[in-house]
Amino acid sequence: MTTARKDYDTVFDLFKQHHAWFRDALPLIASENIPSPAVREALATDFGNRYAEGWPEERVYAGCTYIDQMELLCIRLMKKLFKAEFVDVRPISGVVSNLVLYTAFTDPGDVMMALPIPCGGHISMGKKRLGGTAGAVHDLIVEYLALDHNELNLDVDKTKDRVEKLVQKGKPPKLVLFGGSVFPFPHPIRELAETFREVGATIAYDAAHVAGLIAGGCFQDPLREGVDVVTLSTHKTLFGPQHGGVLSWDRYADKIKRATFPGLVSNHHLHAVAGVAIACAEMIEFGKAYVTQTVRNAKAFGQALYERGFDVLAQHKGFTESHVFLIDITKYGDGGTIEEELERANVILNRNLLPWDIKAGRHFMHPGGIRLGTSEVTRLGMCESDMIEVAEFMKRVVIDKEDPNSVKKDVTEFRREFQKVHFCFENTTEAYKYVRIR
Ligand SMILES: *Cc1c(COP(=O)(O)O)cnc(C)c1O
């Protein structure tokens, strides 16, 4: 056999091993989900090999007859799902959606306010010094919204003070970006909208994590609470393929369209747009039930871990109102080491900075926290009683220091009955089944 053929075969071996691992594991990464077999089918179509620059029916390329119909359908479904006047489904990821926002509404050198990364902000909102997209790519000056560490939510009064200080310095924010990657409680948009409106800032909301919860009517409704622009990832609590999107009002449509194309995309992953259309239809049909169970699972999971000795944050407010919560793991080790131990037991989650970690001298490789999300396990059909079992597996590894290999056997056994994707129209193919089309 030639080495090229061997390398070629190796790629397929890796696919198979990965699929087999996820079939047996507990996927608890808050930013991930499992799409339906229907969405996976969309990703394998010829749509993914085509170009369609521009807006549907005003394309720069031929061959777009069916692609245009699909994209217009996707726009219609997304408008309905989010009650949005204007939707652009072309940004190819959450980061690109944020870049569309920055390009459309700010100039390099402008001030943007957002959460710092240890407080739940995302690297795409980060300062230049940290290599963040906002600073390093669009040259925004990033100033921080204030977080109340105990409440794990924005501190309204302190944030207002910071805005006032920026105004006094002659550097008022041009843009505020609410939302983040650790987003357990709805942000107080109504309480802060007026403050930002008065200084002339565009009000935006990064719904990468919570888009599905918003669509299912289970979190907050930013467009009704005073937000001008919402940016999305379509694959976190919204269970589509990896892609992005921007929601807004008709009065901002031209600015956003121009920033997306010719600004930020040429091809825009048409197979993924088709997958988003499918996921939106699934959300319209099953979204309410799915997000209700996702939030219930997160609360029950937080409670079960708390009762077993884990320092789950925000216990006094029921741990979370979303799919995600945080644990201060410093009693048992550091986030990096615990993440690895759990991975060896097939429990897949990620380490996370806590708001006070940087001051305590901890950094991203070995932070004080771990982050857990319940969207994917909910999609697999788990409910509150199952979360108690998952909490018990975690306790055996982290607190009892049992050999991860022995826990792994029980995790694999437990996972056997959760092999189908729920909250979708058709699920004859198992969630992580490797599908061969060669
Ligand atoms: C995940 C995330 C993003 C980036 O999304 P991608 O689709 O991975 O580019 C942006 N903002 C927030 C708050 C996120 O959590």
Tab-separated table of C-alpha atoms and ligand atoms in Angstrom:
chain	number	residue	atom	x	y	z
A	1	MET	CA	0.000	0.000	0.000
A	2	THR	CA	1.295	3.533	-0.786
A	3	THR	CA	1.904	5.900	2.119
A	4	ALA	CA	-0.709	8.266	0.667
A	5	ARG	CA	-3.283	5.480	0.844
A	6	LYS	CA	-2.226	4.664	4.414
A	7	ASP	CA	-2.559	8.299	5.471
A	8	TYR	CA	-5.925	8.468	3.726
A	9	ASP	CA	-7.139	5.415	5.653
A	10	THR	CA	-5.809	6.851	8.915
A	11	VAL	CA	-8.169	9.817	8.599
A	12	PHE	CA	-11.141	7.439	8.472
A	13	ASP	CA	-9.811	5.452	11.413
A	14	LEU	CA	-9.679	8.665	13.425
A	15	PHE	CA	-13.287	9.493	12.499
A	16	LYS	CA	-14.376	6.045	13.648
A	17	GLN	CA	-12.494	6.228	16.926
A	18	HIS	CA	-13.896	9.682	17.652
A	19	HIS	CA	-17.470	8.615	16.912
A	20	ALA	CA	-17.096	5.502	19.088
A	21	TRP	CA	-15.703	7.596	21.946
A	22	PHE	CA	-18.558	10.097	21.864
A	23	ARG	CA	-21.078	7.267	21.670
A	24	ASP	CA	-19.754	6.156	25.087
A	25	ALA	CA	-19.070	9.549	26.700
A	26	LEU	CA	-20.936	12.260	28.582
A	27	PRO	CA	-20.716	15.454	26.482
A	28	LEU	CA	-20.981	18.358	28.943
A	29	ILE	CA	-19.170	21.143	27.093
A	30	ALA	CA	-21.532	24.105	27.303
A	31	SER	CA	-20.690	25.441	23.824
A	32	GLU	CA	-21.349	22.158	22.030
A	33	ASN	CA	-24.380	20.171	20.953
A	34	ILE	CA	-25.354	17.278	18.710
A	35	PRO	CA	-27.247	18.169	15.541
A	36	SER	CA	-30.016	15.908	14.236
A	37	PRO	CA	-29.349	13.307	11.525
A	38	ALA	CA	-31.242	15.689	9.195
A	39	VAL	CA	-28.702	18.459	9.808
A	40	ARG	CA	-25.832	16.013	9.286
A	41	GLU	CA	-27.415	15.056	5.963
A	42	ALA	CA	-27.453	18.734	4.904
A	43	LEU	CA	-23.724	18.962	5.627
A	44	ALA	CA	-22.966	16.174	3.149
A	45	THR	CA	-24.765	17.813	0.192
A	46	ASP	CA	-23.342	19.570	-2.861
A	47	PHE	CA	-24.495	22.916	-1.408
A	48	GLY	CA	-21.175	22.904	0.430
A	49	ASN	CA	-19.234	22.989	-2.830
A	50	ARG	CA	-20.923	26.066	-4.324
A	51	TYR	CA	-20.490	29.820	-4.242
A	52	ALA	CA	-23.329	32.305	-3.834
A	53	GLU	CA	-21.817	35.702	-3.063
A	54	GLY	CA	-24.260	38.494	-2.337
A	55	TRP	CA	-27.939	38.409	-1.306
A	56	PRO	CA	-30.377	35.691	-2.542
A	57	GLU	CA	-31.621	36.526	-6.053
A	58	GLU	CA	-28.898	39.182	-6.435
A	59	ARG	CA	-25.981	36.741	-6.615
A	60	VAL	CA	-22.620	37.140	-8.267
A	61	TYR	CA	-22.643	33.428	-9.315
A	62	ALA	CA	-24.805	31.209	-11.540
A	63	GLY	CA	-26.194	27.859	-10.386
A	64	CYS	CA	-27.941	29.245	-7.308
A	65	THR	CA	-31.599	28.502	-8.147
A	66	TYR	CA	-32.204	26.039	-5.299
A	67	ILE	CA	-29.622	27.562	-3.010
A	68	ASP	CA	-31.448	30.906	-3.174
A	69	GLN	CA	-34.777	29.283	-2.278
A	70	MET	CA	-33.109	27.500	0.638
A	71	GLU	CA	-31.453	30.672	1.959
A	72	LEU	CA	-34.683	32.689	1.733
A	73	LEU	CA	-36.413	29.848	3.608
A	74	CYS	CA	-33.694	29.923	6.268
A	75	ILE	CA	-34.137	33.687	6.668
A	76	ARG	CA	-37.928	33.300	6.963
A	77	LEU	CA	-37.615	30.553	9.612
A	78	MET	CA	-35.051	32.480	11.618
A	79	LYS	CA	-37.159	35.669	11.539
A	80	LYS	CA	-40.080	33.685	12.869
A	81	LEU	CA	-38.049	31.923	15.549
A	82	PHE	CA	-36.501	35.115	16.943
A	83	LYS	CA	-39.280	37.570	15.994
A	84	ALA	CA	-36.636	39.578	14.142
A	85	GLU	CA	-37.329	42.175	11.426
A	86	PHE	CA	-34.007	41.559	9.696
A	87	VAL	CA	-31.772	38.480	9.595
A	88	ASP	CA	-28.448	37.858	7.858
A	89	VAL	CA	-27.664	34.117	7.812
A	90	ARG	CA	-24.355	34.453	5.962
A	91	PRO	CA	-21.774	35.060	8.716
A	92	ILE	CA	-20.018	31.693	9.017
A	93	SER	CA	-19.440	31.656	12.787
A	94	GLY	CA	-20.017	33.546	16.007
A	95	VAL	CA	-16.663	35.312	15.762
A	96	VAL	CA	-17.394	36.406	12.182
A	97	SER	CA	-20.845	37.613	13.320
A	98	ASN	CA	-19.150	39.782	15.936
A	99	LEU	CA	-16.772	41.106	13.290
A	100	VAL	CA	-19.790	41.978	11.120
A	101	LEU	CA	-21.159	43.893	14.116
A	102	TYR	CA	-17.882	45.757	14.717
A	103	THR	CA	-17.485	46.569	11.021
A	104	ALA	CA	-21.058	47.820	10.582
A	105	PHE	CA	-21.312	49.933	13.732
A	106	THR	CA	-17.813	51.102	14.719
A	107	ASP	CA	-14.571	52.470	13.362
A	108	PRO	CA	-11.115	51.381	14.506
A	109	GLY	CA	-10.180	53.385	17.614
A	110	ASP	CA	-13.756	53.489	18.963
A	111	VAL	CA	-14.555	52.307	22.482
A	112	MET	CA	-16.584	49.132	23.040
A	113	MET	CA	-17.755	47.867	26.412
A	114	ALA	CA	-18.006	44.108	27.050
A	115	LEU	CA	-17.258	41.547	29.760
A	116	PRO	CA	-13.618	40.586	30.443
A	117	ILE	CA	-12.746	36.950	29.684
A	118	PRO	CA	-12.379	35.724	33.304
A	119	CYS	CA	-15.872	37.128	33.938
A	120	GLY	CA	-17.428	35.212	31.045
A	121	GLY	CA	-16.486	37.412	28.075
A	122	HIS	CA	-15.394	35.697	24.852
A	123	ILE	CA	-12.026	36.151	23.150
A	124	SER	CA	-13.845	37.770	20.198
A	125	MET	CA	-14.674	40.693	22.561
A	126	GLY	CA	-11.119	40.874	23.863
A	127	LYS	CA	-8.563	43.661	24.089
A	128	LYS	CA	-5.718	44.028	21.600
A	129	ARG	CA	-3.169	43.201	24.318
A	130	LEU	CA	-4.806	39.766	24.709
A	131	GLY	CA	-5.050	39.143	20.977
A	132	GLY	CA	-8.840	39.428	21.127
A	133	THR	CA	-10.755	39.886	17.876
A	134	ALA	CA	-12.249	43.271	18.852
A	135	GLY	CA	-8.867	44.782	19.717
A	136	ALA	CA	-6.403	42.902	17.532
A	137	VAL	CA	-8.499	42.691	14.351
A	138	HIS	CA	-10.783	45.748	14.406
A	139	ASP	CA	-8.631	47.940	16.685
A	140	LEU	CA	-11.446	48.699	19.127
A	141	ILE	CA	-10.532	49.957	22.568
A	142	VAL	CA	-12.247	47.504	24.897
A	143	GLU	CA	-13.464	48.754	28.285
A	144	TYR	CA	-15.111	46.422	30.750
A	145	LEU	CA	-18.665	46.029	31.942
A	146	ALA	CA	-18.718	45.441	35.723
A	147	LEU	CA	-19.556	41.954	37.009
A	148	ASP	CA	-20.908	41.255	40.489
A	149	HIS	CA	-18.866	38.139	41.398
A	150	ASN	CA	-21.388	36.845	43.881
A	151	GLU	CA	-24.435	37.293	41.656
A	152	LEU	CA	-22.559	36.191	38.493
A	153	ASN	CA	-24.313	38.974	36.647
A	154	LEU	CA	-23.654	42.568	35.599
A	155	ASP	CA	-23.440	45.157	38.353
A	156	VAL	CA	-25.810	47.850	37.037
A	157	ASP	CA	-24.630	50.744	39.238
A	158	LYS	CA	-20.918	50.096	38.752
A	159	THR	CA	-21.430	49.744	35.004
A	160	LYS	CA	-23.254	53.106	34.930
A	161	ASP	CA	-20.331	54.677	36.857
A	162	ARG	CA	-17.853	53.301	34.349
A	163	VAL	CA	-19.861	54.705	31.424
A	164	GLU	CA	-19.908	58.107	33.135
A	165	LYS	CA	-16.136	58.012	33.682
A	166	LEU	CA	-15.599	57.192	29.990
A	167	VAL	CA	-17.839	60.133	29.020
A	168	GLN	CA	-15.832	62.445	31.323
A	169	LYS	CA	-12.607	61.290	29.687
A	170	GLY	CA	-14.127	62.147	26.299
A	171	LYS	CA	-14.149	58.470	25.300
A	172	PRO	CA	-17.833	57.405	25.434
A	173	PRO	CA	-18.592	53.857	24.245
A	174	LYS	CA	-19.690	53.600	20.630
A	175	LEU	CA	-20.860	50.029	21.178
A	176	VAL	CA	-21.842	47.846	24.120
A	177	LEU	CA	-21.844	44.076	23.727
A	178	PHE	CA	-23.850	42.159	26.299
A	179	GLY	CA	-23.654	38.376	26.605
A	180	GLY	CA	-20.775	35.963	27.068
A	181	SER	CA	-19.510	32.414	27.233
A	182	VAL	CA	-20.451	31.871	30.867
A	183	PHE	CA	-23.985	33.145	30.843
A	184	PRO	CA	-26.022	31.646	33.702
A	185	PHE	CA	-28.368	34.601	34.293
A	186	PRO	CA	-30.130	37.002	31.884
A	187	HIS	CA	-28.291	40.319	31.619
A	188	PRO	CA	-30.083	43.455	32.908
A	189	ILE	CA	-30.529	45.034	29.464
A	190	ARG	CA	-33.642	47.051	30.336
A	191	GLU	CA	-31.847	48.571	33.344
A	192	LEU	CA	-28.849	49.647	31.249
A	193	ALA	CA	-30.295	50.393	27.788
A	194	GLU	CA	-31.113	54.032	28.595
A	195	THR	CA	-27.596	54.723	29.885
A	196	PHE	CA	-26.021	53.489	26.646
A	197	ARG	CA	-28.710	55.065	24.448
A	198	GLU	CA	-28.007	58.496	26.036
A	199	VAL	CA	-24.315	58.382	25.142
A	200	GLY	CA	-25.098	57.311	21.576
A	201	ALA	CA	-23.878	53.708	21.792
A	202	THR	CA	-25.212	50.875	19.639
A	203	ILE	CA	-26.577	48.164	21.933
A	204	ALA	CA	-25.630	44.624	20.928
A	205	TYR	CA	-26.039	41.188	22.451
A	206	ASP	CA	-23.868	38.147	21.829
A	207	ALA	CA	-26.297	35.219	21.940
A	208	ALA	CA	-23.724	32.597	20.845
A	209	HIS	CA	-24.450	30.480	23.912
A	210	VAL	CA	-28.070	31.268	24.610
A	211	ALA	CA	-29.575	31.529	21.091
A	212	GLY	CA	-31.480	28.263	21.529
A	213	LEU	CA	-32.805	29.312	24.933
A	214	ILE	CA	-34.014	32.629	23.484
A	215	ALA	CA	-35.609	30.837	20.517
A	216	GLY	CA	-37.391	28.441	22.871
A	217	GLY	CA	-38.682	31.351	24.960
A	218	CYS	CA	-36.793	30.344	28.089
A	219	PHE	CA	-34.220	33.035	28.832
A	220	GLN	CA	-34.618	36.696	27.865
A	221	ASP	CA	-35.726	38.385	24.652
A	222	PRO	CA	-32.992	40.906	23.821
A	223	LEU	CA	-34.723	42.456	20.790
A	224	ARG	CA	-37.726	43.335	22.976
A	225	GLU	CA	-35.508	44.636	25.809
A	226	GLY	CA	-33.824	47.399	23.824
A	227	VAL	CA	-31.111	45.662	21.804
A	228	ASP	CA	-30.237	46.865	18.278
A	229	VAL	CA	-28.245	43.860	17.074
A	230	VAL	CA	-27.946	40.213	18.183
A	231	THR	CA	-25.033	38.033	17.054
A	232	LEU	CA	-25.299	34.237	16.998
A	233	SER	CA	-23.565	30.939	16.879
A	234	THR	CA	-26.014	28.345	15.579
A	235	HIS	CA	-24.552	25.255	17.276
A	236	LYS	CA	-24.489	25.800	21.050
A	237	THR	CA	-27.937	25.776	22.649
A	238	LEU	CA	-29.340	26.268	19.139
A	239	PHE	CA	-28.661	22.766	17.812
A	240	GLY	CA	-27.683	23.489	14.199
A	241	PRO	CA	-24.376	23.029	12.384
A	242	GLN	CA	-21.407	25.283	13.216
A	243	HIS	CA	-22.331	28.645	11.675
A	244	GLY	CA	-23.230	32.239	12.629
A	245	GLY	CA	-25.914	34.850	12.049
A	246	VAL	CA	-27.008	38.395	12.839
A	247	LEU	CA	-30.495	39.516	13.938
A	248	SER	CA	-31.571	43.137	13.853
A	249	TRP	CA	-34.092	45.733	12.687
A	250	ASP	CA	-34.824	46.823	9.097
A	251	ARG	CA	-33.262	50.235	9.731
A	252	TYR	CA	-29.841	48.584	10.142
A	253	ALA	CA	-30.220	46.053	7.293
A	254	ASP	CA	-28.038	47.821	4.703
A	255	LYS	CA	-25.125	48.379	7.086
A	256	ILE	CA	-25.126	44.748	8.209
A	257	LYS	CA	-25.494	43.295	4.705
A	258	ARG	CA	-22.543	45.344	3.441
A	259	ALA	CA	-20.362	44.407	6.378
A	260	THR	CA	-21.069	40.697	5.779
A	261	PHE	CA	-20.503	40.865	2.019
A	262	PRO	CA	-18.181	42.136	0.647
A	263	GLY	CA	-16.720	42.717	4.115
A	264	LEU	CA	-16.387	39.416	5.944
A	265	VAL	CA	-17.405	36.488	3.728
A	266	SER	CA	-16.997	35.355	0.148
A	267	ASN	CA	-18.412	31.823	0.199
A	268	HIS	CA	-20.705	31.468	3.180
A	269	HIS	CA	-20.921	27.689	3.763
A	270	LEU	CA	-24.227	27.012	1.998
A	271	HIS	CA	-24.472	23.452	3.353
A	272	ALA	CA	-24.350	24.942	6.848
A	273	VAL	CA	-27.005	27.552	5.980
A	274	ALA	CA	-29.232	24.638	4.880
A	275	GLY	CA	-28.480	22.894	8.183
A	276	VAL	CA	-29.464	26.056	10.050
A	277	ALA	CA	-32.796	26.102	8.170
A	278	ILE	CA	-33.450	22.522	9.295
A	279	ALA	CA	-32.462	23.276	12.899
A	280	CYS	CA	-34.752	26.356	12.929
A	281	ALA	CA	-37.699	24.218	11.782
A	282	GLU	CA	-36.870	21.710	14.548
A	283	MET	CA	-36.670	24.541	17.095
A	284	ILE	CA	-40.032	25.971	16.012
A	285	GLU	CA	-41.598	22.525	16.507
A	286	PHE	CA	-39.717	21.192	19.556
A	287	GLY	CA	-37.786	24.172	20.965
A	288	LYS	CA	-39.966	24.992	23.938
A	289	ALA	CA	-39.839	21.412	25.305
A	290	TYR	CA	-36.094	21.139	24.637
A	291	VAL	CA	-35.032	24.361	26.334
A	292	THR	CA	-37.367	23.858	29.287
A	293	GLN	CA	-35.732	20.466	29.921
A	294	THR	CA	-32.229	21.840	29.317
A	295	VAL	CA	-32.647	24.496	32.039
A	296	ARG	CA	-34.314	22.012	34.416
A	297	ASN	CA	-31.408	19.631	33.892
A	298	ALA	CA	-28.846	22.361	34.584
A	299	LYS	CA	-30.532	23.290	37.866
A	300	ALA	CA	-30.915	19.642	38.946
A	301	PHE	CA	-27.300	18.890	37.969
A	302	GLY	CA	-26.027	21.906	39.941
A	303	GLN	CA	-28.050	20.832	42.973
A	304	ALA	CA	-26.861	17.195	42.782
A	305	LEU	CA	-23.213	18.271	42.552
A	306	TYR	CA	-23.644	20.771	45.391
A	307	GLU	CA	-25.135	18.061	47.615
A	308	ARG	CA	-22.129	15.848	46.870
A	309	GLY	CA	-19.611	18.455	48.066
A	310	PHE	CA	-18.822	20.471	44.941
A	311	ASP	CA	-18.599	24.282	45.288
A	312	VAL	CA	-21.153	25.129	42.615
A	313	LEU	CA	-21.333	28.907	42.173
A	314	ALA	CA	-24.523	30.970	42.679
A	315	GLN	CA	-26.149	28.406	44.959
A	316	HIS	CA	-28.319	31.157	46.495
A	317	LYS	CA	-29.997	31.709	43.103
A	318	GLY	CA	-30.435	28.080	42.089
A	319	PHE	CA	-27.031	27.908	40.278
A	320	THR	CA	-28.318	28.976	36.855
A	321	GLU	CA	-31.257	30.102	34.721
A	322	SER	CA	-29.643	28.770	31.547
A	323	HIS	CA	-27.852	25.623	30.319
A	324	VAL	CA	-24.525	26.471	31.985
A	325	PHE	CA	-23.028	26.776	35.467
A	326	LEU	CA	-19.610	26.987	37.117
A	327	ILE	CA	-17.852	25.042	39.853
A	328	ASP	CA	-14.971	26.380	41.958
A	329	ILE	CA	-12.851	23.215	41.926
A	330	THR	CA	-9.879	24.498	43.965
A	331	LYS	CA	-10.791	22.267	46.940
A	332	TYR	CA	-9.941	19.200	44.818
A	333	GLY	CA	-7.294	20.427	42.362
A	334	ASP	CA	-7.097	22.848	39.465
A	335	GLY	CA	-9.427	23.035	36.486
A	336	GLY	CA	-6.855	21.718	34.010
A	337	THR	CA	-5.989	18.585	35.995
A	338	ILE	CA	-9.623	17.835	36.880
A	339	GLU	CA	-10.628	18.236	33.226
A	340	GLU	CA	-8.048	15.594	32.267
A	341	GLU	CA	-9.055	13.155	34.998
A	342	LEU	CA	-12.704	13.406	34.023
A	343	GLU	CA	-11.850	12.955	30.369
A	344	ARG	CA	-10.184	9.655	31.253
A	345	ALA	CA	-13.536	8.612	32.748
A	346	ASN	CA	-15.347	9.668	29.533
A	347	VAL	CA	-16.836	12.749	31.208
A	348	ILE	CA	-16.076	15.570	28.784
A	349	LEU	CA	-16.237	19.138	30.082
A	350	ASN	CA	-13.868	22.076	30.165
A	351	ARG	CA	-11.766	24.056	32.594
A	352	ASN	CA	-12.761	27.694	33.024
A	353	LEU	CA	-11.394	30.846	34.625
A	354	LEU	CA	-13.344	32.098	37.616
A	355	PRO	CA	-13.926	35.882	37.900
A	356	TRP	CA	-11.283	36.179	40.663
A	357	ASP	CA	-8.682	33.766	39.167
A	358	ILE	CA	-6.316	36.321	37.621
A	359	LYS	CA	-6.012	38.234	40.923
A	360	ALA	CA	-5.396	34.894	42.671
A	361	GLY	CA	-2.485	34.240	40.273
A	362	ARG	CA	-4.188	31.462	38.308
A	363	HIS	CA	-4.224	31.342	34.517
A	364	PHE	CA	-6.072	29.672	31.691
A	365	MET	CA	-4.165	26.370	31.623
A	366	HIS	CA	-4.778	25.762	35.327
A	367	PRO	CA	-7.754	27.897	36.344
A	368	GLY	CA	-9.856	27.506	39.475
A	369	GLY	CA	-13.031	26.425	37.750
A	370	ILE	CA	-14.814	23.991	35.504
A	371	ARG	CA	-17.796	24.830	33.301
A	372	LEU	CA	-20.688	22.464	32.679
A	373	GLY	CA	-23.538	22.599	30.170
A	374	THR	CA	-26.607	20.419	29.739
A	375	SER	CA	-27.738	21.098	26.166
A	376	GLU	CA	-26.173	18.046	24.504
A	377	VAL	CA	-27.143	15.514	27.168
A	378	THR	CA	-30.690	16.922	27.050
A	379	ARG	CA	-30.722	16.413	23.295
A	380	LEU	CA	-29.780	12.774	23.996
A	381	GLY	CA	-32.896	12.381	26.139
A	382	MET	CA	-31.544	12.827	29.673
A	383	CYS	CA	-33.722	14.317	32.390
A	384	GLU	CA	-33.286	15.402	36.029
A	385	SER	CA	-32.825	11.891	37.499
A	386	ASP	CA	-30.098	11.167	34.943
A	387	MET	CA	-28.250	14.316	36.009
A	388	ILE	CA	-28.034	12.864	39.521
A	389	GLU	CA	-26.285	9.799	38.099
A	390	VAL	CA	-23.864	11.987	36.151
A	391	ALA	CA	-23.104	13.984	39.321
A	392	GLU	CA	-22.317	10.697	41.074
A	393	PHE	CA	-19.828	9.691	38.329
A	394	MET	CA	-18.105	13.056	38.761
A	395	LYS	CA	-17.961	12.680	42.529
A	396	ARG	CA	-16.316	9.245	42.217
A	397	VAL	CA	-13.533	10.706	40.058
A	398	VAL	CA	-12.997	14.125	41.638
A	399	ILE	CA	-13.825	13.670	45.322
A	400	ASP	CA	-13.453	9.929	45.996
A	401	LYS	CA	-10.386	9.777	43.696
A	402	GLU	CA	-11.558	6.456	42.270
A	403	ASP	CA	-9.607	5.152	39.263
A	404	PRO	CA	-11.070	6.967	36.201
A	405	ASN	CA	-10.878	3.715	34.229
A	406	SER	CA	-13.329	1.955	36.495
A	407	VAL	CA	-15.726	4.914	36.408
A	408	LYS	CA	-15.411	4.951	32.611
A	409	LYS	CA	-16.847	1.429	32.428
A	410	ASP	CA	-19.942	2.533	34.308
A	411	VAL	CA	-20.281	5.725	32.244
A	412	THR	CA	-20.201	3.656	29.050
A	413	GLU	CA	-22.848	1.316	30.432
A	414	PHE	CA	-25.038	4.266	31.525
A	415	ARG	CA	-24.717	5.900	28.100
A	416	ARG	CA	-26.077	2.879	26.253
A	417	GLU	CA	-29.702	3.902	26.526
A	418	PHE	CA	-29.091	7.451	25.252
A	419	GLN	CA	-28.154	6.927	21.630
A	420	LYS	CA	-30.822	8.823	19.697
A	421	VAL	CA	-31.192	12.558	19.110
A	422	HIS	CA	-34.423	13.881	20.615
A	423	PHE	CA	-36.400	17.022	19.734
A	424	CYS	CA	-36.199	16.451	15.977
A	425	PHE	CA	-38.547	15.128	13.252
A	426	GLU	CA	-36.580	11.986	12.290
A	427	ASN	CA	-33.949	10.053	14.224
A	428	THR	CA	-33.492	6.609	12.743
A	429	THR	CA	-29.692	7.116	12.686
A	430	GLU	CA	-27.955	7.047	16.074
A	431	ALA	CA	-26.542	10.352	17.299
A	432	TYR	CA	-22.841	9.522	16.879
A	433	LYS	CA	-23.088	6.784	14.250
A	434	TYR	CA	-20.334	7.082	11.684
A	435	VAL	CA	-21.998	7.358	8.273
A	436	ARG	CA	-20.063	6.162	5.251
A	437	ILE	CA	-20.983	7.509	1.809
A	438	ARG	CA	-17.885	6.528	-0.161
B	1	LIG	C1	-18.606	30.599	21.213
B	1	LIG	C2	-18.710	32.063	21.298
B	1	LIG	C3	-18.417	32.870	20.194
B	1	LIG	C4	-17.755	32.319	18.974
B	1	LIG	O1	-18.511	31.493	18.244
B	1	LIG	P1	-17.907	30.635	17.032
B	1	LIG	O2	-19.159	30.218	16.345
B	1	LIG	O3	-17.137	29.536	17.650
B	1	LIG	O4	-17.058	31.522	16.208
B	1	LIG	C5	-18.651	34.216	20.269
B	1	LIG	N1	-19.134	34.764	21.390
B	1	LIG	C6	-19.410	34.035	22.476
B	1	LIG	C7	-19.957	34.711	23.689
B	1	LIG	C8	-19.191	32.659	22.470
B	1	LIG	O5	-19.420	31.940	23.565
